Amino acid sequence: MDLFPSTGGPDGRGGHTPDEWAETLARTVAHLAAQLTLSQVRLRALATELQERDAVDQATVASRVRAIAAAEGGGYLRENLGEALVELIDVEALERELLAYLDENGGV
């Protein structure tokens, strides 16, 4: 399996060296991690405000998180990983780990 796609450049790799591909991959992962972090921060802020205003019941939300994770978590994981990574990663094991994490942390 060729990890670096060929797009017909002079070196047969679209003009990019393996080091350039590695740097591009690292930057992509870092960008995705930053996006995920911002989403987590925003969700935490929203949850904190709702909890402080007694607008939601924390136990009910935790239960809902666990139920959605159990019903739809595997699909979300596959969608977010993409086809290539799904072939490399044991998604079922990752899904079990996610549900175990939620169980150990009260659904949050």
Tab-separated table of C-alpha atoms in Angstrom, residues 4-5 11 18 25 34 39 49-50 53 59 64-65 81 86 90 93 95 103 106:
chain	number	residue	atom	x	y	z
A	4	PHE	CA	1.801	8.802	-0.249
A	5	PRO	CA	-0.514	9.243	-3.239
A	11	ASP	CA	9.092	12.237	-8.417
A	18	PRO	CA	7.723	11.729	2.077
A	25	LEU	CA	-0.477	14.972	7.612
A	34	ALA	CA	-7.874	22.321	17.252
A	39	SER	CA	-16.106	22.249	19.902
A	49	GLU	CA	-24.492	27.746	31.644
A	50	LEU	CA	-27.450	25.386	31.385
A	53	ARG	CA	-29.361	28.054	35.484
A	59	ALA	CA	-28.257	12.945	35.212
A	64	ARG	CA	-28.984	10.677	26.977
A	65	VAL	CA	-25.286	10.961	26.060
A	81	LEU	CA	-12.403	8.382	10.731
A	86	VAL	CA	-11.743	2.422	9.307
A	90	ASP	CA	-10.646	-1.737	15.159
A	93	ALA	CA	-13.019	-1.924	20.068
A	95	GLU	CA	-16.584	2.093	20.331
A	103	ASP	CA	-19.739	4.483	32.082
A	106	GLY	CA	-20.968	9.174	34.643
